[in-house]
Coordinates of C-alpha atoms and ligand atoms in Angstrom, one line a residue:
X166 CA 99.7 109.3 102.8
X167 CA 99.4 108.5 106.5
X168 CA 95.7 108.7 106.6
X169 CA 95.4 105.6 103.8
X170 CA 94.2 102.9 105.6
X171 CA 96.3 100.1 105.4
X172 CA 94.2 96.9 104.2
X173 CA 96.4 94.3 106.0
X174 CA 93.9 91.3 104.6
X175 CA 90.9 92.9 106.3
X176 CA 89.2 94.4 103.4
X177 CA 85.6 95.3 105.4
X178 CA 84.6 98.3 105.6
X179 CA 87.7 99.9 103.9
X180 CA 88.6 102.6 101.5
X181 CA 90.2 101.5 98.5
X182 CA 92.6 104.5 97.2
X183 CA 95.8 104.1 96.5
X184 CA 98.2 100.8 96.0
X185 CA 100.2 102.4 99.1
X186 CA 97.7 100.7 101.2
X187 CA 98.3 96.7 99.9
X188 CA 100.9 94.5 100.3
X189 CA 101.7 91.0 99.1
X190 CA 99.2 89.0 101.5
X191 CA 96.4 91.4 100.5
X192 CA 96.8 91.2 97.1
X193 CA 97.0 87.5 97.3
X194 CA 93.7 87.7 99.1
X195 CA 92.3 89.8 96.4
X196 CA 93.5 87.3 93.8
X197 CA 91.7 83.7 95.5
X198 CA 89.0 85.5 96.0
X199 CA 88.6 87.1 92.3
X200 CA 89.2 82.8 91.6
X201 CA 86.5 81.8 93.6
X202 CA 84.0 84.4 91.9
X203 CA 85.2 83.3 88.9
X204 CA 84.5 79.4 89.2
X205 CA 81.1 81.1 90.8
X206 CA 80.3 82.6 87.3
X207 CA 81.0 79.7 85.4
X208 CA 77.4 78.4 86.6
X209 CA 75.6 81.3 87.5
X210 CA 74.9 85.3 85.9
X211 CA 74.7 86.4 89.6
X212 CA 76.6 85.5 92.8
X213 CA 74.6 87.7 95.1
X214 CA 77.3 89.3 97.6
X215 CA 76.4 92.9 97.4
X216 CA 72.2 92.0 97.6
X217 CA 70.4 94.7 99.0
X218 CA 73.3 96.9 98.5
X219 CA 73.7 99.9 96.8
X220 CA 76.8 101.6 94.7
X221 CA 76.9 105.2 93.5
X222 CA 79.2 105.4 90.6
X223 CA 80.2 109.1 90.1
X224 CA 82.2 109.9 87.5
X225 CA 83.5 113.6 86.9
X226 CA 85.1 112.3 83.5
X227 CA 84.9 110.2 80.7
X228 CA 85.1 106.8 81.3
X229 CA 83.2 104.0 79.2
X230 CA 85.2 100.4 80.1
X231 CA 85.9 101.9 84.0
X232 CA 82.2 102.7 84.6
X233 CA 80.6 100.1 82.8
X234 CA 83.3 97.2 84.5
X235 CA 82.0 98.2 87.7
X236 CA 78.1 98.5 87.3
X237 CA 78.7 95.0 85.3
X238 CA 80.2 93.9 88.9
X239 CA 78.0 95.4 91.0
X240 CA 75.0 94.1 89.2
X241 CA 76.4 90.4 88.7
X242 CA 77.0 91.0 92.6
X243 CA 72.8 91.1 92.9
X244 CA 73.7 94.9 94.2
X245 CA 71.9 98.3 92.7
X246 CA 73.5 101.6 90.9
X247 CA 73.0 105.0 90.8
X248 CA 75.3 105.9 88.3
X249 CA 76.0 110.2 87.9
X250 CA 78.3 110.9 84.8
X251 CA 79.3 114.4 84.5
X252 CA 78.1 115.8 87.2
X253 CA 79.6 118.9 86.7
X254 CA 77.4 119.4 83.7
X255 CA 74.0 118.5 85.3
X256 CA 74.1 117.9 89.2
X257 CA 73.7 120.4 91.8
X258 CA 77.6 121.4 91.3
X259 CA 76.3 123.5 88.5
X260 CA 74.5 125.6 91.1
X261 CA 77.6 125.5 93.4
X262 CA 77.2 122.8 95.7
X263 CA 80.7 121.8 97.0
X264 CA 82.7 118.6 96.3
X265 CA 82.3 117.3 100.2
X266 CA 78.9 118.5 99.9
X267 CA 77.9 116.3 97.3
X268 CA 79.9 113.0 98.7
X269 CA 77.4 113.9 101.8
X270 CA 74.5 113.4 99.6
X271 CA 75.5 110.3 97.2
X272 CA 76.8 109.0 101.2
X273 CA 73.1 109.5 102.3
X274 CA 71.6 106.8 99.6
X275 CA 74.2 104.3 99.0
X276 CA 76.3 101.7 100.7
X277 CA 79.8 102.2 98.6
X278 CA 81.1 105.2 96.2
X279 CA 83.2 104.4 93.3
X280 CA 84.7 107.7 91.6
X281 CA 86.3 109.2 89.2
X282 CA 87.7 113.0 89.0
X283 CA 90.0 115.1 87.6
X284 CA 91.8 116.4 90.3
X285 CA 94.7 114.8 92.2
X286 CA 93.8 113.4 95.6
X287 CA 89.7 114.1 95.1
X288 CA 89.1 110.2 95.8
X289 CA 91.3 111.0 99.1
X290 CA 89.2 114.0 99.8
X291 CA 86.0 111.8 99.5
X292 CA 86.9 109.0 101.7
X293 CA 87.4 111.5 104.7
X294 CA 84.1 113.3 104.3
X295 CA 82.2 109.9 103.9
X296 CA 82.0 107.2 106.1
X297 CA 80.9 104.2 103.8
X298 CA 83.9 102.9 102.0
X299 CA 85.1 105.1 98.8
X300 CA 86.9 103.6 95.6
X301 CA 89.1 105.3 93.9
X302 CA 88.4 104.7 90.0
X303 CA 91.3 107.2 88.8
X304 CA 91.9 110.6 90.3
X305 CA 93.6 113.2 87.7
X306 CA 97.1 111.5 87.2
X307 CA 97.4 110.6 90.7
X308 CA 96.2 106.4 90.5
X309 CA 93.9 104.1 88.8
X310 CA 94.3 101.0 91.8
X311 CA 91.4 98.9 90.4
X312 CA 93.0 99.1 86.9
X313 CA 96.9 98.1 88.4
X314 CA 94.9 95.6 90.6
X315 CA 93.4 93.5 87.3
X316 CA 96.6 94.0 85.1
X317 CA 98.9 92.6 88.3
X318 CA 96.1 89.4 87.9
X319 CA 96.3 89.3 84.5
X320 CA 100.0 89.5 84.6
X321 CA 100.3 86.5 87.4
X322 CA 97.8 84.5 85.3
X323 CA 100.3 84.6 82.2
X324 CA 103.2 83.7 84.5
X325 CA 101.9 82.7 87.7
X326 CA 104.2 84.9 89.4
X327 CA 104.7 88.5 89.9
X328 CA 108.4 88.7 91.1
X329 CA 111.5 88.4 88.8
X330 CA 110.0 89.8 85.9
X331 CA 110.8 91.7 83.1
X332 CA 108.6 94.1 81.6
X333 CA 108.3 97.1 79.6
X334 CA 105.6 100.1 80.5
X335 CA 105.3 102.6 77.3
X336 CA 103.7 105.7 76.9
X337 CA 102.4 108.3 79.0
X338 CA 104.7 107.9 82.3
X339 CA 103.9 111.4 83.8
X340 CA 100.2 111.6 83.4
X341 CA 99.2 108.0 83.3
X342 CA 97.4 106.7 86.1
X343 CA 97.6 103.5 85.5
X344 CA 101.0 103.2 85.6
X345 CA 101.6 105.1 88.6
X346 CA 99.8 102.7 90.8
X347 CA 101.4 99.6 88.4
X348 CA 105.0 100.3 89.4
X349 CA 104.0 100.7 93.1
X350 CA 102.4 97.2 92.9
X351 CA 104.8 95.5 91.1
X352 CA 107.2 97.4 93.6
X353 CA 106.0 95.1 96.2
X354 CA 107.8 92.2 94.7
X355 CA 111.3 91.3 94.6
X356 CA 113.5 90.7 91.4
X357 CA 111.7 92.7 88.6
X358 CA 112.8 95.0 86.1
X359 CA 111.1 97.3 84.3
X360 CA 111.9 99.2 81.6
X361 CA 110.5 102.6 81.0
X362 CA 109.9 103.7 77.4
X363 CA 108.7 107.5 77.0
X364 CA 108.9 111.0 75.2
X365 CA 111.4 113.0 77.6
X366 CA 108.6 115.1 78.3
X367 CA 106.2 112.3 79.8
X368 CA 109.3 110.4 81.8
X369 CA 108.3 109.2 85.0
X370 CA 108.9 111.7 87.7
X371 CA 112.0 111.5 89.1
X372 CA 110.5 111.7 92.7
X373 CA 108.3 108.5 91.8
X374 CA 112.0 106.8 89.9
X375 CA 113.6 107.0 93.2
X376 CA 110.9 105.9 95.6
X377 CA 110.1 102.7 93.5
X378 CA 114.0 102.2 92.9
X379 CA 113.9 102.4 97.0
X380 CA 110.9 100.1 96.9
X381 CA 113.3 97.4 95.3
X382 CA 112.2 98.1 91.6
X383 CA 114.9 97.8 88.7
X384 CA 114.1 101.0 86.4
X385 CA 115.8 101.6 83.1
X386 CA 114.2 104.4 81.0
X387 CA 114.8 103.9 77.5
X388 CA 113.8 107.0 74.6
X389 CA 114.0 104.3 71.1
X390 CA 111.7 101.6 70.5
X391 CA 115.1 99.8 69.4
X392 CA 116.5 100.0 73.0
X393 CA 113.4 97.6 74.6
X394 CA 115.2 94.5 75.2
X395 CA 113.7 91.3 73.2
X396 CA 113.5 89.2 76.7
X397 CA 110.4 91.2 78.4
X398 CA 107.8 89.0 79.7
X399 CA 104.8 91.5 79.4
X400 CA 104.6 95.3 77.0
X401 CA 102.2 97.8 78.8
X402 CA 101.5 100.0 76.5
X403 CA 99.4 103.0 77.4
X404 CA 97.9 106.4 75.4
X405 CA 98.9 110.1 75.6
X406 CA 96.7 111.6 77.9
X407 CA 95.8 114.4 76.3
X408 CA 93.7 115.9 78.8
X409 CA 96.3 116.7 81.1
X410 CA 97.6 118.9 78.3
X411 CA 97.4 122.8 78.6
X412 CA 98.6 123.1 74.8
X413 CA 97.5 120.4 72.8
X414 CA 99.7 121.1 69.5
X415 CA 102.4 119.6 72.4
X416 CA 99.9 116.9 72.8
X417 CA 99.6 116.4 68.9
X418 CA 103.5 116.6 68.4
X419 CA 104.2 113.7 70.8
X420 CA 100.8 111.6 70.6
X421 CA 102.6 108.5 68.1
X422 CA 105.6 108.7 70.2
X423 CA 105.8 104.9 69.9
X424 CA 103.1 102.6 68.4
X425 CA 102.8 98.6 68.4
X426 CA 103.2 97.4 64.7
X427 CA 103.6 94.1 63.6
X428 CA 107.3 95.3 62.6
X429 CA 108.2 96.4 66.0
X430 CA 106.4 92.9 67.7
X431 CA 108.9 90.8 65.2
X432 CA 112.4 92.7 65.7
X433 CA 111.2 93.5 69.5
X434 CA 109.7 91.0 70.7
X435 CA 109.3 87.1 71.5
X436 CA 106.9 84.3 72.1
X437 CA 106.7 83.9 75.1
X438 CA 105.2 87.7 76.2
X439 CA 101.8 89.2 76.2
X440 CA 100.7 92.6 75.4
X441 CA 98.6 94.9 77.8
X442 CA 96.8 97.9 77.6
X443 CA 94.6 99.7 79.8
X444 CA 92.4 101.1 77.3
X445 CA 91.1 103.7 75.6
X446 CA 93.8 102.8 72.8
X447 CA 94.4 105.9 70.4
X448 CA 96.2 104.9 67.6
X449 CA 99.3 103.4 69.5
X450 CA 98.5 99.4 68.9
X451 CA 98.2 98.8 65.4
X452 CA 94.8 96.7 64.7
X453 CA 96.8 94.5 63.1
X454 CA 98.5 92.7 66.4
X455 CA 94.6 92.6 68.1
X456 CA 94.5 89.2 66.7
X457 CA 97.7 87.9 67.8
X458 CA 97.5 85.7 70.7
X459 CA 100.1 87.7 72.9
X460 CA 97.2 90.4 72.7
X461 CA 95.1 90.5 75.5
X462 CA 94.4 93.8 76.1
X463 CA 90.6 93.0 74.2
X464 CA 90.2 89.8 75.6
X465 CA 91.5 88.3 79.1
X466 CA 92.6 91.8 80.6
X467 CA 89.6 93.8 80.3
X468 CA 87.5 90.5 81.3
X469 CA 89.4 90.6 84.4
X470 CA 88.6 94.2 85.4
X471 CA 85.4 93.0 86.3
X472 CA 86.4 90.2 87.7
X473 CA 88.8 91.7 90.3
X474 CA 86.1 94.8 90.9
X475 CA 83.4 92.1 91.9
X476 CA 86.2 90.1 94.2
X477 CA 87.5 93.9 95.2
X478 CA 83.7 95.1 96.2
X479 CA 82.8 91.8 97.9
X480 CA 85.3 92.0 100.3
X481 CA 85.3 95.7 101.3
X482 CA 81.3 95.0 101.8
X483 CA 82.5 92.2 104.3
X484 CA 80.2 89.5 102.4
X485 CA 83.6 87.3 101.7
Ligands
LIG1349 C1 92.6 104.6 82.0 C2 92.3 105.8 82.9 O1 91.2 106.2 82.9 O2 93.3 106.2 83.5 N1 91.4 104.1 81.5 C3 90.8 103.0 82.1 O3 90.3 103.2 83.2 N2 91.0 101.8 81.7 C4 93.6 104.8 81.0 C5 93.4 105.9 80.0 O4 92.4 106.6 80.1 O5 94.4 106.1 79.2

């Protein structure tokens, strides 16, 4: 935890791994400059800040929006991919080569490495073998910070704020990436509340409840879709994560815990709110509320991934 580098507003040249390493000014930082590229896009396809720049996008699991959002940014940045899915299946790992060993070779060719793995603190792991900056794009259930990065933006583009808020994150609380690094960013501002709707066996850790309580978070963990209180300003809604499951009949018993219907929305919810999602959904948001326009899990929120990614990237490549 000590060796994150803090980023402080001095993106260049950094790793970007965990939300432990922002802090308000930062992210502010982050969010003028994800502006700027976006009034850029409005009259131009390509706003070259990563030209002549390379990106190796290695992912050691499935990911279709993650990996896609960022070789959308990288290219709309003028930059260059080499982009390694599965590498377990077909790289040189298959013969044995070690982890570090193969962050040495991707390090060799590119200027940047975004990845994905499995395991727990593997992004970590790569950013102190490599000495080009390393993006964490989720590691096991550990954190997902370019996911909590765009749905903080899309959050404080609904309410231009991100303190005194109150929200709801459902789902997957144990295994969930996303979330993880969510609560520590919302952490960093004062006055919200969030409640916590879950199975008992995917609750938030209790280690995680009492650092972000410390933090300055309101948590209230809630069990009955009846107990989410009809005032929250923003539902995150999140799948099952079934891959962190050893038996999945557990997975399949608790998979439709709690799903969005337009039933639940009515008694639930009010006008005023929007509902996120990180995506993959798996049959927790009925179809039915995608064309509500407090659903912008399809629309603004994914749009922004790539957004924040080509702000993100241009600033740890020191071109803004
Ligand atoms: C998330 C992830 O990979 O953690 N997906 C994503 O990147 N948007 C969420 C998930 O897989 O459930």
């Amino acid at each position: 935890v000590s060796n994150y580098q803090k980023i402080n507003q001095q993106y260049k040249g950094k790793d970007i791994i965990s939300l432990q390493q922002f802090d308000t000014s930062s992210i502010s930082q982050l969010f003028e400059t994800t502006k700027h590229i976006i009034t850029q896009l409005n009259t131009n396809t390509i706003v070259p800040y990563l030209q002549n720049k390379l990106a190796t996008l290695l992912f050691f699991e499935p990911s279709s929006r993650t990996i896609s959002s960022f070789s959308a940014s990288i290219k709309r940045l003028g930059g260059v991919t080499i982009e390694y899915q599965n590498p377990l299946e077909t790289s040189s790992a298959v013969k044995g080569e070690t982890f570090e060993d193969s962050i040495k070779v991707f390090e060799t060719y590119s200027d940047i490495i975004i990845i994905r793995h499995f395991e727990n603190g593997s992004a970590l792991r790569a950013s102190n073998v490599a000495d080009i900056p390393v993006v964490n794009a989720g590691d096991g259930y550990g954190e997902h910070p370019t996911q909590a990065l765009l749905d903080m933006y899309t959050i404080h583009q609904r309410f231009n704020t991100l303190e005194n808020l109150t929200g709801l994150i459902a789902g997957d609380l144990l295994y969930g990436r996303t979330v993880h690094s969510l609560l520590r960013g919302l952490s960093f501002y004062k006055g919200n509340t969030i409640y916590l709707l879950s199975p008992k066996r995917l609750m938030l850790p209790e280690k995680d409840v009492k650092e972000y309580t410390k933090l300055g978070l309101k948590l209230i963990q809630i069990h009955d879709e009846e107990d989410i209180p009809k005032n929250c300003q923003f539902w995150y809604w999140t799948r099952v994560q079934k891959e962190r499951f050893a038996i999945q009949e557990e997975y399949e018993k608790i998979k439709h815990s709690f799903i969005i219907t337009p039933n639940l929305l009515k008694n639930q919810g009010n006008k005023n709110m929007i509902i996120l999602h990180p995506l993959p959904r798996v049959g927790e948001i009925d179809p039915r509320i995608d064309s509500d326009p407090r659903a912008w899990y399809l629309s603004k929120q994914m749009k922004n991934g790539m957004y924040i990614r080509m702000a993100l990237l241009s600033l740890i490549t020191g071109a803004l």
